Coordinates of C-alpha atoms in Angstrom, one line a residue:
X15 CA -24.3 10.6 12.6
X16 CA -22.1 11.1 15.4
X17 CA -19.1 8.9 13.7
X18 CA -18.1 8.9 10.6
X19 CA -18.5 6.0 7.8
X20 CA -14.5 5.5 7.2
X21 CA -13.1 4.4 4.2
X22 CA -9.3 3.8 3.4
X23 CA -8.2 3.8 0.0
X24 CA -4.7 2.4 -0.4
X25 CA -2.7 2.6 -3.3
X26 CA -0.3 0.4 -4.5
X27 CA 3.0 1.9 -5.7
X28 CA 1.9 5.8 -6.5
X29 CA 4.6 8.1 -6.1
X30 CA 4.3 11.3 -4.4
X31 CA 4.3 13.1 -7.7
X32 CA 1.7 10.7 -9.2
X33 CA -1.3 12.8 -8.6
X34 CA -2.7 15.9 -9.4
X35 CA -2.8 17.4 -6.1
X36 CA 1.1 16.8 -5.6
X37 CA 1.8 18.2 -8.7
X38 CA 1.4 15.6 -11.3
X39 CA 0.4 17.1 -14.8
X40 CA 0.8 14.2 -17.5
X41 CA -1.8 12.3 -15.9
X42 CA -5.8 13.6 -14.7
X43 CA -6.6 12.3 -11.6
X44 CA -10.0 14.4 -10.7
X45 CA -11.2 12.5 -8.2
X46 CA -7.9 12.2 -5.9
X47 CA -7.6 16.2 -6.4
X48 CA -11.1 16.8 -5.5
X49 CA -10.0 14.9 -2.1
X50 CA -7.6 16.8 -1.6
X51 CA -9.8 20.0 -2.7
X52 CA -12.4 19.5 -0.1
X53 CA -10.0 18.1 2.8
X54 CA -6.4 18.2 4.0
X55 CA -3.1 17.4 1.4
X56 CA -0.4 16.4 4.1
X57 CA 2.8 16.9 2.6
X58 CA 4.4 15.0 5.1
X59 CA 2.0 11.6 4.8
X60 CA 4.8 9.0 5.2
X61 CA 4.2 4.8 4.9
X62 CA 6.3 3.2 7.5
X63 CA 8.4 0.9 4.5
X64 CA 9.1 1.5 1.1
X65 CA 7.7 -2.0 0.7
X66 CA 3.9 -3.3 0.5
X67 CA 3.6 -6.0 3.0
X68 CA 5.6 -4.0 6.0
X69 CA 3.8 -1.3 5.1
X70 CA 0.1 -3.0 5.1
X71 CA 1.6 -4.8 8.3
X72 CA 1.8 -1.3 10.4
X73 CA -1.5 0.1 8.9
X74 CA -3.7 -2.8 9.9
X75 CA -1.8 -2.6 13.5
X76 CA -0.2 0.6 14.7
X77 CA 3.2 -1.1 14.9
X78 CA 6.7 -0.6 13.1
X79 CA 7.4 -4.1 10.7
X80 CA 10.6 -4.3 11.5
X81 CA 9.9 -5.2 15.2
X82 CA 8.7 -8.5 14.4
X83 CA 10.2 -11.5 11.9
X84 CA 8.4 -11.9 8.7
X85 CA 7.4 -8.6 7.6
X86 CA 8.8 -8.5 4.2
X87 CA 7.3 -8.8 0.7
X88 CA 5.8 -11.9 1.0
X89 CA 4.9 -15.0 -1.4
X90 CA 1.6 -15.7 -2.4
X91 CA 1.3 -18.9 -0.2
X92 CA 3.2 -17.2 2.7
X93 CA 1.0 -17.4 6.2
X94 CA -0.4 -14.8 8.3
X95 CA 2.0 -12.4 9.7
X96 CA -0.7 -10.9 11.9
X97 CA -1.8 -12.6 15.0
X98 CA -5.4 -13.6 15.3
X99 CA -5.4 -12.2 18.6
X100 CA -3.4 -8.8 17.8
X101 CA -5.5 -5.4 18.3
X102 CA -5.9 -4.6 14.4
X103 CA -7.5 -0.8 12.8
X104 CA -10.6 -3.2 11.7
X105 CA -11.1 -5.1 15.1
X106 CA -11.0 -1.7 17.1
X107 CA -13.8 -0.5 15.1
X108 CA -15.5 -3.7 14.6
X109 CA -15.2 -3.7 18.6
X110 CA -16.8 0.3 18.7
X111 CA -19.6 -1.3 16.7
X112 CA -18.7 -1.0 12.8
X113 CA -19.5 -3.4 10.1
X114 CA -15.8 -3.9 8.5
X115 CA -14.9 -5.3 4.9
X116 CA -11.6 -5.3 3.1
X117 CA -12.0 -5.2 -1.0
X118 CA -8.7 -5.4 -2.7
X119 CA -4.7 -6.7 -2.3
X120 CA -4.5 -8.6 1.0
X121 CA -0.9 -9.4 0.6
X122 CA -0.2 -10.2 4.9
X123 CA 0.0 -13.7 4.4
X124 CA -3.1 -16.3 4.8
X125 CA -3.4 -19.9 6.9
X126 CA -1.1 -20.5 9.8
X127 CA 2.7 -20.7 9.7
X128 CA 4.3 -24.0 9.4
X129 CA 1.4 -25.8 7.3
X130 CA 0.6 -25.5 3.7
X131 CA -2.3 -23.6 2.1
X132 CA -5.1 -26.2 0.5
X133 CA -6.5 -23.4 -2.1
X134 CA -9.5 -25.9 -2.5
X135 CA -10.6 -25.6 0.6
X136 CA -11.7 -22.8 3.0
X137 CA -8.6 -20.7 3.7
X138 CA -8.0 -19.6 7.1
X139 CA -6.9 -17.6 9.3
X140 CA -7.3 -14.6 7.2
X141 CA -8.8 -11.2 7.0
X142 CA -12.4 -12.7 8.5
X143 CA -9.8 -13.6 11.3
X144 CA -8.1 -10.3 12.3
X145 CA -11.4 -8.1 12.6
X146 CA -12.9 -7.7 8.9
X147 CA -16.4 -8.9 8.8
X148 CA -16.1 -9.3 5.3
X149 CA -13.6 -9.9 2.6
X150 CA -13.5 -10.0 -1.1
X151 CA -9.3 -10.5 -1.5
X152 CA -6.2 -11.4 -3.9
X153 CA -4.1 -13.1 -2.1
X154 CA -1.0 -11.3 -2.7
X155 CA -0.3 -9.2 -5.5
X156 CA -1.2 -9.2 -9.2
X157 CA 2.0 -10.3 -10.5
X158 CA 2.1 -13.7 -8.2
X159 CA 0.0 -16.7 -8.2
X160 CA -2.6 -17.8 -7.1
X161 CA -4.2 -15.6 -9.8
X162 CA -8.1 -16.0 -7.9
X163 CA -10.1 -13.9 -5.9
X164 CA -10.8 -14.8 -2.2
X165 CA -14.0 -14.4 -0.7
X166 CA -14.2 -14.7 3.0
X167 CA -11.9 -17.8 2.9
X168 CA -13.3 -19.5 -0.3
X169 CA -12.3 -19.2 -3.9
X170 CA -14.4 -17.2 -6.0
X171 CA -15.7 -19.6 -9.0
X172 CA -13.6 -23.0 -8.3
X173 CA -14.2 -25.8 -10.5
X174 CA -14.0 -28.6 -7.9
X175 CA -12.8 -30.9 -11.0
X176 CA -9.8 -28.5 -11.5
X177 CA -8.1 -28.1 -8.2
X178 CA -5.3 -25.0 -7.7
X179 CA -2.1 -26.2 -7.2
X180 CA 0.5 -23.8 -6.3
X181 CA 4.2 -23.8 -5.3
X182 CA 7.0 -21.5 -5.3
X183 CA 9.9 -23.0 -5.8
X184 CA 9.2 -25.7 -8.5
X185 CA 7.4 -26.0 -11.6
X186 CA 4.4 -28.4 -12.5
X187 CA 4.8 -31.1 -15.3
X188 CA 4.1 -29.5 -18.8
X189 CA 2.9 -26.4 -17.9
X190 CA 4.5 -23.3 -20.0
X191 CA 6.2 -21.0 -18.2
X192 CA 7.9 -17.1 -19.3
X193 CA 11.0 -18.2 -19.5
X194 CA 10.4 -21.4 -21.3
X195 CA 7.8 -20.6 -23.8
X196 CA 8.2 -16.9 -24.4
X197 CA 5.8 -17.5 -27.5
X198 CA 2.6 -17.4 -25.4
X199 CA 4.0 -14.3 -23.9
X200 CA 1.6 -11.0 -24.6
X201 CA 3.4 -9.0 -21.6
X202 CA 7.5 -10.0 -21.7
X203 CA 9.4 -9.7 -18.2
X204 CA 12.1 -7.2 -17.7
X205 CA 13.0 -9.2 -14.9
X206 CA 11.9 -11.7 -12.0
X207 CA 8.6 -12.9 -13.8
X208 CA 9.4 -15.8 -15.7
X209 CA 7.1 -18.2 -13.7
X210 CA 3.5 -19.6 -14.4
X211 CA 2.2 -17.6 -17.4
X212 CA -2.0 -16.4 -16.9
X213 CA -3.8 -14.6 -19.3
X214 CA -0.9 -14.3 -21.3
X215 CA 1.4 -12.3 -18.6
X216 CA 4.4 -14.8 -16.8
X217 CA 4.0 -14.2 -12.6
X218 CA 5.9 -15.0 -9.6
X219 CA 5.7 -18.6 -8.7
X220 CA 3.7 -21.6 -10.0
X221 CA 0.1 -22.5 -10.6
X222 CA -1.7 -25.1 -12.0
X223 CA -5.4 -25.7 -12.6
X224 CA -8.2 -23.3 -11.5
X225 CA -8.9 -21.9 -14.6
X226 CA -12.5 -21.0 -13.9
X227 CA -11.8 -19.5 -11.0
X228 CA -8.7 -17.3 -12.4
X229 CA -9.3 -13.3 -12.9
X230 CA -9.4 -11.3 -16.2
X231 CA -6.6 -8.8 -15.5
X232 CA -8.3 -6.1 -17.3
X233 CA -11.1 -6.8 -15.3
X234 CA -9.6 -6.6 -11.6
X235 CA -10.5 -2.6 -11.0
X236 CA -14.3 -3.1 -12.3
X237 CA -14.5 -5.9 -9.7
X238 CA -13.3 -4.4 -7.0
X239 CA -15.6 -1.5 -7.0
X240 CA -18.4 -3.6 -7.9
X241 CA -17.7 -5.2 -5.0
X242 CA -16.8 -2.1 -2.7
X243 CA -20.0 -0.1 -3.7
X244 CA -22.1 -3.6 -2.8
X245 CA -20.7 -3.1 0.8
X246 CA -21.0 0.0 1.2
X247 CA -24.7 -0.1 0.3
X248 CA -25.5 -2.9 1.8
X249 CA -26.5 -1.2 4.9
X250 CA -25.1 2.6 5.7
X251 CA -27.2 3.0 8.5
X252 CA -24.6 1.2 10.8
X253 CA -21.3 2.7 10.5
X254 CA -18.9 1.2 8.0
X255 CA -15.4 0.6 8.0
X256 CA -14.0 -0.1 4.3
X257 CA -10.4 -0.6 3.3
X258 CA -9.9 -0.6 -0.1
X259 CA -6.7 -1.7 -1.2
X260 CA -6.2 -1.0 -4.6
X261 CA -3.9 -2.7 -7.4
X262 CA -2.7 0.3 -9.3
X263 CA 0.0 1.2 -10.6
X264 CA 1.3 -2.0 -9.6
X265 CA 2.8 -4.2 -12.1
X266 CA 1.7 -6.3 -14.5
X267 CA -0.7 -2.9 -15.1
X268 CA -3.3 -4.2 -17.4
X269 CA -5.9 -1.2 -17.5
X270 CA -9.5 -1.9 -18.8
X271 CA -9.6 -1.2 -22.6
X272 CA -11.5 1.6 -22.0
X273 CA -8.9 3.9 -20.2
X274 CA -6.0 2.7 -22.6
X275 CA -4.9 5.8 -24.0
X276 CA -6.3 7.6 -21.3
X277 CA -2.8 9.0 -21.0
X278 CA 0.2 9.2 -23.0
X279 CA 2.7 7.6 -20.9
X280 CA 1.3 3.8 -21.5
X281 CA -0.1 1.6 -18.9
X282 CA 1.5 2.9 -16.0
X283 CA -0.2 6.1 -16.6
X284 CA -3.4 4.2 -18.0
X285 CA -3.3 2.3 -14.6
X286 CA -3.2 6.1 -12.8
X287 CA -6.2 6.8 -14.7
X288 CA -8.1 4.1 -14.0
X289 CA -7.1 4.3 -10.4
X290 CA -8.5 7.7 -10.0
X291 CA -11.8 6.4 -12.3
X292 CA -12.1 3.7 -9.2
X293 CA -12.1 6.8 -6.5
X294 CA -14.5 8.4 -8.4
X295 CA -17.0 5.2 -8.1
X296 CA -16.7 5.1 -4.8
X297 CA -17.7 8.8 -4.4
X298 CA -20.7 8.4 -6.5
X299 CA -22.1 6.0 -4.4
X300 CA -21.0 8.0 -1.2
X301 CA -23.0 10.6 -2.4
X302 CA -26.0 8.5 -4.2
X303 CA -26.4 7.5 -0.5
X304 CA -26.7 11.0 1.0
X305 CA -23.7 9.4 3.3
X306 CA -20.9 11.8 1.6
X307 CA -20.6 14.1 4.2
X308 CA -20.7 11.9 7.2
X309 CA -17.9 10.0 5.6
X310 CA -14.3 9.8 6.8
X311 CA -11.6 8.8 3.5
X312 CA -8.3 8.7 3.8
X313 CA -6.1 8.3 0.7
X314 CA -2.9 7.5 0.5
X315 CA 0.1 4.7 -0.8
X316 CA 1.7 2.0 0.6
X317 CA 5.3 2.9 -0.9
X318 CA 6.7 5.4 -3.2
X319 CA 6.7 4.6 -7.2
X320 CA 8.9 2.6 -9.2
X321 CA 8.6 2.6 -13.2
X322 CA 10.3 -0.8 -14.6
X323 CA 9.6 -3.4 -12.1
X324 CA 9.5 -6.3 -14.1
X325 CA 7.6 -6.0 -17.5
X326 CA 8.5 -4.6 -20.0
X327 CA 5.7 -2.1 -20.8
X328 CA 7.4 1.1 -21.8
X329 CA 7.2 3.0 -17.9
X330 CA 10.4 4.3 -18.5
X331 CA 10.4 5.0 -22.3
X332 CA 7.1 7.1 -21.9
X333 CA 7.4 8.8 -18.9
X334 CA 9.1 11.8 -20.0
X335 CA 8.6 15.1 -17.9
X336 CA 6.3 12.9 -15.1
X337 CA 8.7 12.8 -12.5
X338 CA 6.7 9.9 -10.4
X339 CA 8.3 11.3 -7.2
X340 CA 7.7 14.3 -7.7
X341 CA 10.8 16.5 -6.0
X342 CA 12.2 13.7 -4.0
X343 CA 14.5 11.2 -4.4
X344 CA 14.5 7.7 -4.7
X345 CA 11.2 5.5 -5.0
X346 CA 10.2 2.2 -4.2
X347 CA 12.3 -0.1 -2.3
X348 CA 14.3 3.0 -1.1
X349 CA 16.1 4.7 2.1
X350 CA 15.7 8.2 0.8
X351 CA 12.6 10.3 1.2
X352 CA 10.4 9.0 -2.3
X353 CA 10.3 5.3 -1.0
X354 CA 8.1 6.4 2.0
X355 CA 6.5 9.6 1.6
X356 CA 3.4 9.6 -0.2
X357 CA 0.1 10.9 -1.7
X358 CA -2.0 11.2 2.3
X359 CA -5.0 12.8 1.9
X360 CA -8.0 13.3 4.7
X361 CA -11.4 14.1 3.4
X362 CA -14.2 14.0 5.5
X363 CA -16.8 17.3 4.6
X364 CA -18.9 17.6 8.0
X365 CA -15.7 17.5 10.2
X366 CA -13.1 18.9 7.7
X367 CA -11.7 22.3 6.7
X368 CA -9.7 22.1 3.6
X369 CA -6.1 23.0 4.1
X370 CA -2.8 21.7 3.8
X371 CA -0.8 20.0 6.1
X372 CA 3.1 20.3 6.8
X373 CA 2.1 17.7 9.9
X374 CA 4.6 14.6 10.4
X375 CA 2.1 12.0 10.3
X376 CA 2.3 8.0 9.4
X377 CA -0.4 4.7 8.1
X378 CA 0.5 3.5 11.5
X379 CA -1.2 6.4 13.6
X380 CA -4.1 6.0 11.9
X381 CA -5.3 3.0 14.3
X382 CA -4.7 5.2 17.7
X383 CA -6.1 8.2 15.4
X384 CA -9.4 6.9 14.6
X385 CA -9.6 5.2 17.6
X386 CA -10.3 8.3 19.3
X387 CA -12.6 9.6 16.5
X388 CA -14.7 6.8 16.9
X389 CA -14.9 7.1 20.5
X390 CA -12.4 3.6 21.4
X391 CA -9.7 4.1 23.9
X392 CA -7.6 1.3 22.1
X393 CA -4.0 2.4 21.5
X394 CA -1.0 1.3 19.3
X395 CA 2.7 0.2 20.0
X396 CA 4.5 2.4 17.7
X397 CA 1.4 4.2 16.5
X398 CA 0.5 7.9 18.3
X399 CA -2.5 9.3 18.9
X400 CA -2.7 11.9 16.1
X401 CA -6.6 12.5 15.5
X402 CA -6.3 16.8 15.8
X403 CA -3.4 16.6 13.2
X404 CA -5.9 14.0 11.4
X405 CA -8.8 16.4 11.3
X406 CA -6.8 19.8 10.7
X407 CA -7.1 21.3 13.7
X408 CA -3.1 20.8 14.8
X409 CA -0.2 21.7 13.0
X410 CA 2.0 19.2 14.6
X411 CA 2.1 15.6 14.1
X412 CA 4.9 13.1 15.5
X413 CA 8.0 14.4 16.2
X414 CA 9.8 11.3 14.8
X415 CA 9.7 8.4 12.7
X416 CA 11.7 5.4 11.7
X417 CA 11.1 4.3 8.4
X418 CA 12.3 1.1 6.7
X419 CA 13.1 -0.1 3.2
X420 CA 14.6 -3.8 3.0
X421 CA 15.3 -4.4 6.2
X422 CA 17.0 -1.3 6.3
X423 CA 16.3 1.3 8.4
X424 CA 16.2 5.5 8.6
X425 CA 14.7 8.4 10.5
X426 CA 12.6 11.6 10.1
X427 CA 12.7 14.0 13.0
X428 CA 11.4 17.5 12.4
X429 CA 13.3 18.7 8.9
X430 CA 15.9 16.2 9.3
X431 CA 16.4 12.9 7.3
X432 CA 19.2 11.1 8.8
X433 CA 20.8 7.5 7.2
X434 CA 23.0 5.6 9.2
X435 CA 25.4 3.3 7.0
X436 CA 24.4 0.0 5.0
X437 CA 25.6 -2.4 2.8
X438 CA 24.6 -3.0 -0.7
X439 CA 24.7 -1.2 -4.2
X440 CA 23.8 2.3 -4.7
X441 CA 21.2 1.8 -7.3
X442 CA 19.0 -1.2 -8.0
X443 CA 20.5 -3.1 -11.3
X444 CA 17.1 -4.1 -12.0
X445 CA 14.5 -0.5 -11.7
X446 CA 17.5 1.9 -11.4
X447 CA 15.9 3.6 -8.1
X448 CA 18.7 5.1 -5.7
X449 CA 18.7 3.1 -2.4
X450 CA 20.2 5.3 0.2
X451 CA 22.7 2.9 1.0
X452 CA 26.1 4.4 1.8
X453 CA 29.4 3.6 4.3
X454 CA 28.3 6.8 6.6
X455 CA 25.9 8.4 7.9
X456 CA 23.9 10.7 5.6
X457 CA 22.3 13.7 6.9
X458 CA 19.5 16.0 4.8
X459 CA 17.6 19.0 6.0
X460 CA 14.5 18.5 4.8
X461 CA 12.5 21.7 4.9
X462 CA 15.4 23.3 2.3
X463 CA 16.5 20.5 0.1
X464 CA 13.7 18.2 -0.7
X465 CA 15.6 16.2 -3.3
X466 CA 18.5 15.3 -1.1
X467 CA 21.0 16.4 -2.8
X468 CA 23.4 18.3 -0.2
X469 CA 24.6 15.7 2.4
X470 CA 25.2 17.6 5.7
X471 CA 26.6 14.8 8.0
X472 CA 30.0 16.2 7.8
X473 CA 28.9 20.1 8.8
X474 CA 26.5 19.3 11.0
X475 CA 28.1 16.9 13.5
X476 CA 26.2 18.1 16.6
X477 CA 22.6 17.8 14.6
X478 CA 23.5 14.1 13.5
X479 CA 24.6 12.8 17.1
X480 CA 21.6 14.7 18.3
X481 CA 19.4 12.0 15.4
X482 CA 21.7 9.3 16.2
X483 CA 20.8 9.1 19.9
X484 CA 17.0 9.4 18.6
X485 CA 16.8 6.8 16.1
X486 CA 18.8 4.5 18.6
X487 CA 16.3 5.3 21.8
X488 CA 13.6 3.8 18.8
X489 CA 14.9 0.7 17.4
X490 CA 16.9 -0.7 20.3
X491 CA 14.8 -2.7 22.7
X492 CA 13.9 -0.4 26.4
X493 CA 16.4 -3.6 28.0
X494 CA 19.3 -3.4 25.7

């Protein structure tokens, strides 16, 4: 085959230093090592936000979230944030002639802006309206309602009789919620999920009725690859294009029975476990096929870890020695280096030598990347073309990259991490992470201090002018 079969597998939430590969030792993860093993480990494999929506914003079109209103962590009855007519990674390739599905979290917003989602009826625009052939979706994330599985526009197993309602801001007559009726509780919030309770865990926002159509949390991973594996099957004759957006280690993190205990760090590690069991399936049928080889996978996270956010499940009681971000500081929702860099691993056996990578490279090159792979001459905004990097036959990646977290924004260039000045606390109250927000500039060399520790804006005046001018010639419009 002279293209590859492509598959992206994106994590939700997995640190830098959740996997084997990057140094993780409390929790196996086989099948992302063996990635690794048999392609490239970039160790400079960023996400453009240390957020999921931005971050699922750039992947799916080459193009930094903060440029556009609307890119932030969105509700579950929030609308599309991508244009039905925008150039997206699956409409390129469905364009150069793949068969495109998306199996997993969604979470970029569904219907159109300005009306109100009827969950009853078919749902659209969606993913079926961006470039994905097919699509087998949550809406949002596991911890928000509505609590259903999505497939190409419909809801999977809706009792017409017993029609989802869903709002956001107010409560439905008589039904229980967390913070009411803590009783029916099997999963208590930390914080921030005191809404509709399901299956026994309280979410973000409300929801009534649906209740044959509602998911079995410990059920959601065996379901995805069920319905992954059915795609890729279906016909691998015709190149494929399968995004895979996982759940794990996303809160509420309900592993199957069968991997709790797979780990001794609870069911954030249980979650890991399961996560890697997930990439393993997919493998399996990869090489049950004969279609391993021929197949392009690229592994990686949407944003860097975070251990309590929101349930009280023990993360942070049992994680121990597992440092989730490995050497780096921060995590999730975070300025410094952990909220952004993440697990980015390239696999592909006909096309590949394994290696590692030290290559700057981000989600968002991957449209203009596999672009050229595939033989499209489609290009990105913010996205470069980085498809020698991709394959390992380049040492260099981008030179530079702006990377958000809350609206808040920061640059890479070469070694350096620069932070201009932001307002806001210094650590989050609520999942302790260090935000990187500060009343000057902060200035870290990269390629001798990992963690962040030695701030070198004051000694190194000429070096953060030098970033200053760089990170302004990016974020301020070419007319300012």
């Amino acid at each position: 085959m002279d293209r590859p079969h492509i598959i992206v597998i994106y994590m939700d939430d997995l640190g830098y230093g959740d996997v084997g590969a990057y140094g993780a030792t409390r929790v196996a993860t086989p099948h992302m090592d063996a990635l690794a093993a048999d392609g490239i480990r970039f160790t400079n494999g960023y996400a453009t936000s240390a957020t999921c929506t931005p971050s699922r914003y750039a992947l799916m079109t080459g193009r930094y979230p903060w440029r556009i209103e609307g890119a932030e962590i969105l509700a579950g009855d929030a609308s599309l944030i991508i244009g039905t007519d925008d150039m997206t990674l699956p409409r390129m390739l469905s364009e150069a002639g793949y068969r495109t599905g998306i199996v997993g979290k969604w979470h970029l917003g569904l219907g159109r802006e300005g009306e109100s989602i009827d969950w009853n009826a078919h749902v659209s625009p969606g993913p079926n309206d961006v470039g994905f052939h097919e699509s087998y979706i949550m809406a949002a994330t596991q911890d928000r309602v509505p609590t259903v599985f999505i497939r190409d526009g419909d809801v999977v197993g809706l009792d017409p009789g017993d029609p989802i309602e869903v709002d956001y801001e107010r409560n439905f007559d008589g039904e229980p919620t967390g913070i009411d009726n803590p009783e029916l509780v099997r999963m208590p919030f930390s914080h921030g999920h005191d809404n509709s309770i399901v299956n026994g865990i309280p979410r973000i926002g409300f929801m009534r009725g649906g209740k044959a159509a509602r998911w079995v949390d410990e059920e959601i991973a065996d379901r995805f690859v069920e319905v992954a594996t059915e795609f890729i099957r279906r016909d691998s004759e015709q190149p494929f294009f399968l995004y895979l957006p996982l759940h794990q280690p996303h809160v509420p993190r309900t592993p199957h029975p069968r991997f709790v205990g797979a780990t001794d760090m609870g069911p954030r590690g249980d979650a890991i476990a399961e996560a890697d069991w997930c990439v393993g399936r997919i493998v399996d049928a990869l090489d049950e096929l004969g279609i391993r080889d021929d197949t392009l996978i690229v592994f990686t996270s949407d944003n860097g870890p975070v251990l309590d956010d929101g349930y009280q499940d023990d993360a942070v009681e049992l994680a121990g020695d597992h440092r989730p971000a490995g050497p780096l500081r921060g995590g999730k929702y975070s300025l410094f280096d952990a909220g952004t860099r993440v697990p980015f691993i390239v696999s592909w056996p006909r096309q590949i030598t394994p290696q590692t990578s030290d290559a700057l490279i981000c989600q968002m090159d991957l449209l203009p990347s596999l672009a050229r792979i595939v033989g499209s001459a489609i290009a990105a905004p913010d996205g470069e073309d980085l498809s020698r990097a991709l394959l390992g036959r380049e040492p260099e990646g981008r030179s530079s990259l702006v990377v958000e977290a809350m609206s808040n924004t920061a640059l890479r260039h070469g070694r350096w991490a620069m932070i201009p000045p932001s307002e806001g606390p210094r650590r989050m109250a609520t999942t302790g992470i260090e935000t990187g927000h500060a009343g000057d500039y902060q200035l870290y060399d990269l390629s001798a201090d990992d963690a962040e520790a030695h701030d070198l804006a004051k000694t190194h005046p000429a070096q953060l002018h030098e970033l200053i001018e760089i990170y302004r010639s990016i974020i301020e419009p070419a007319d300012a």
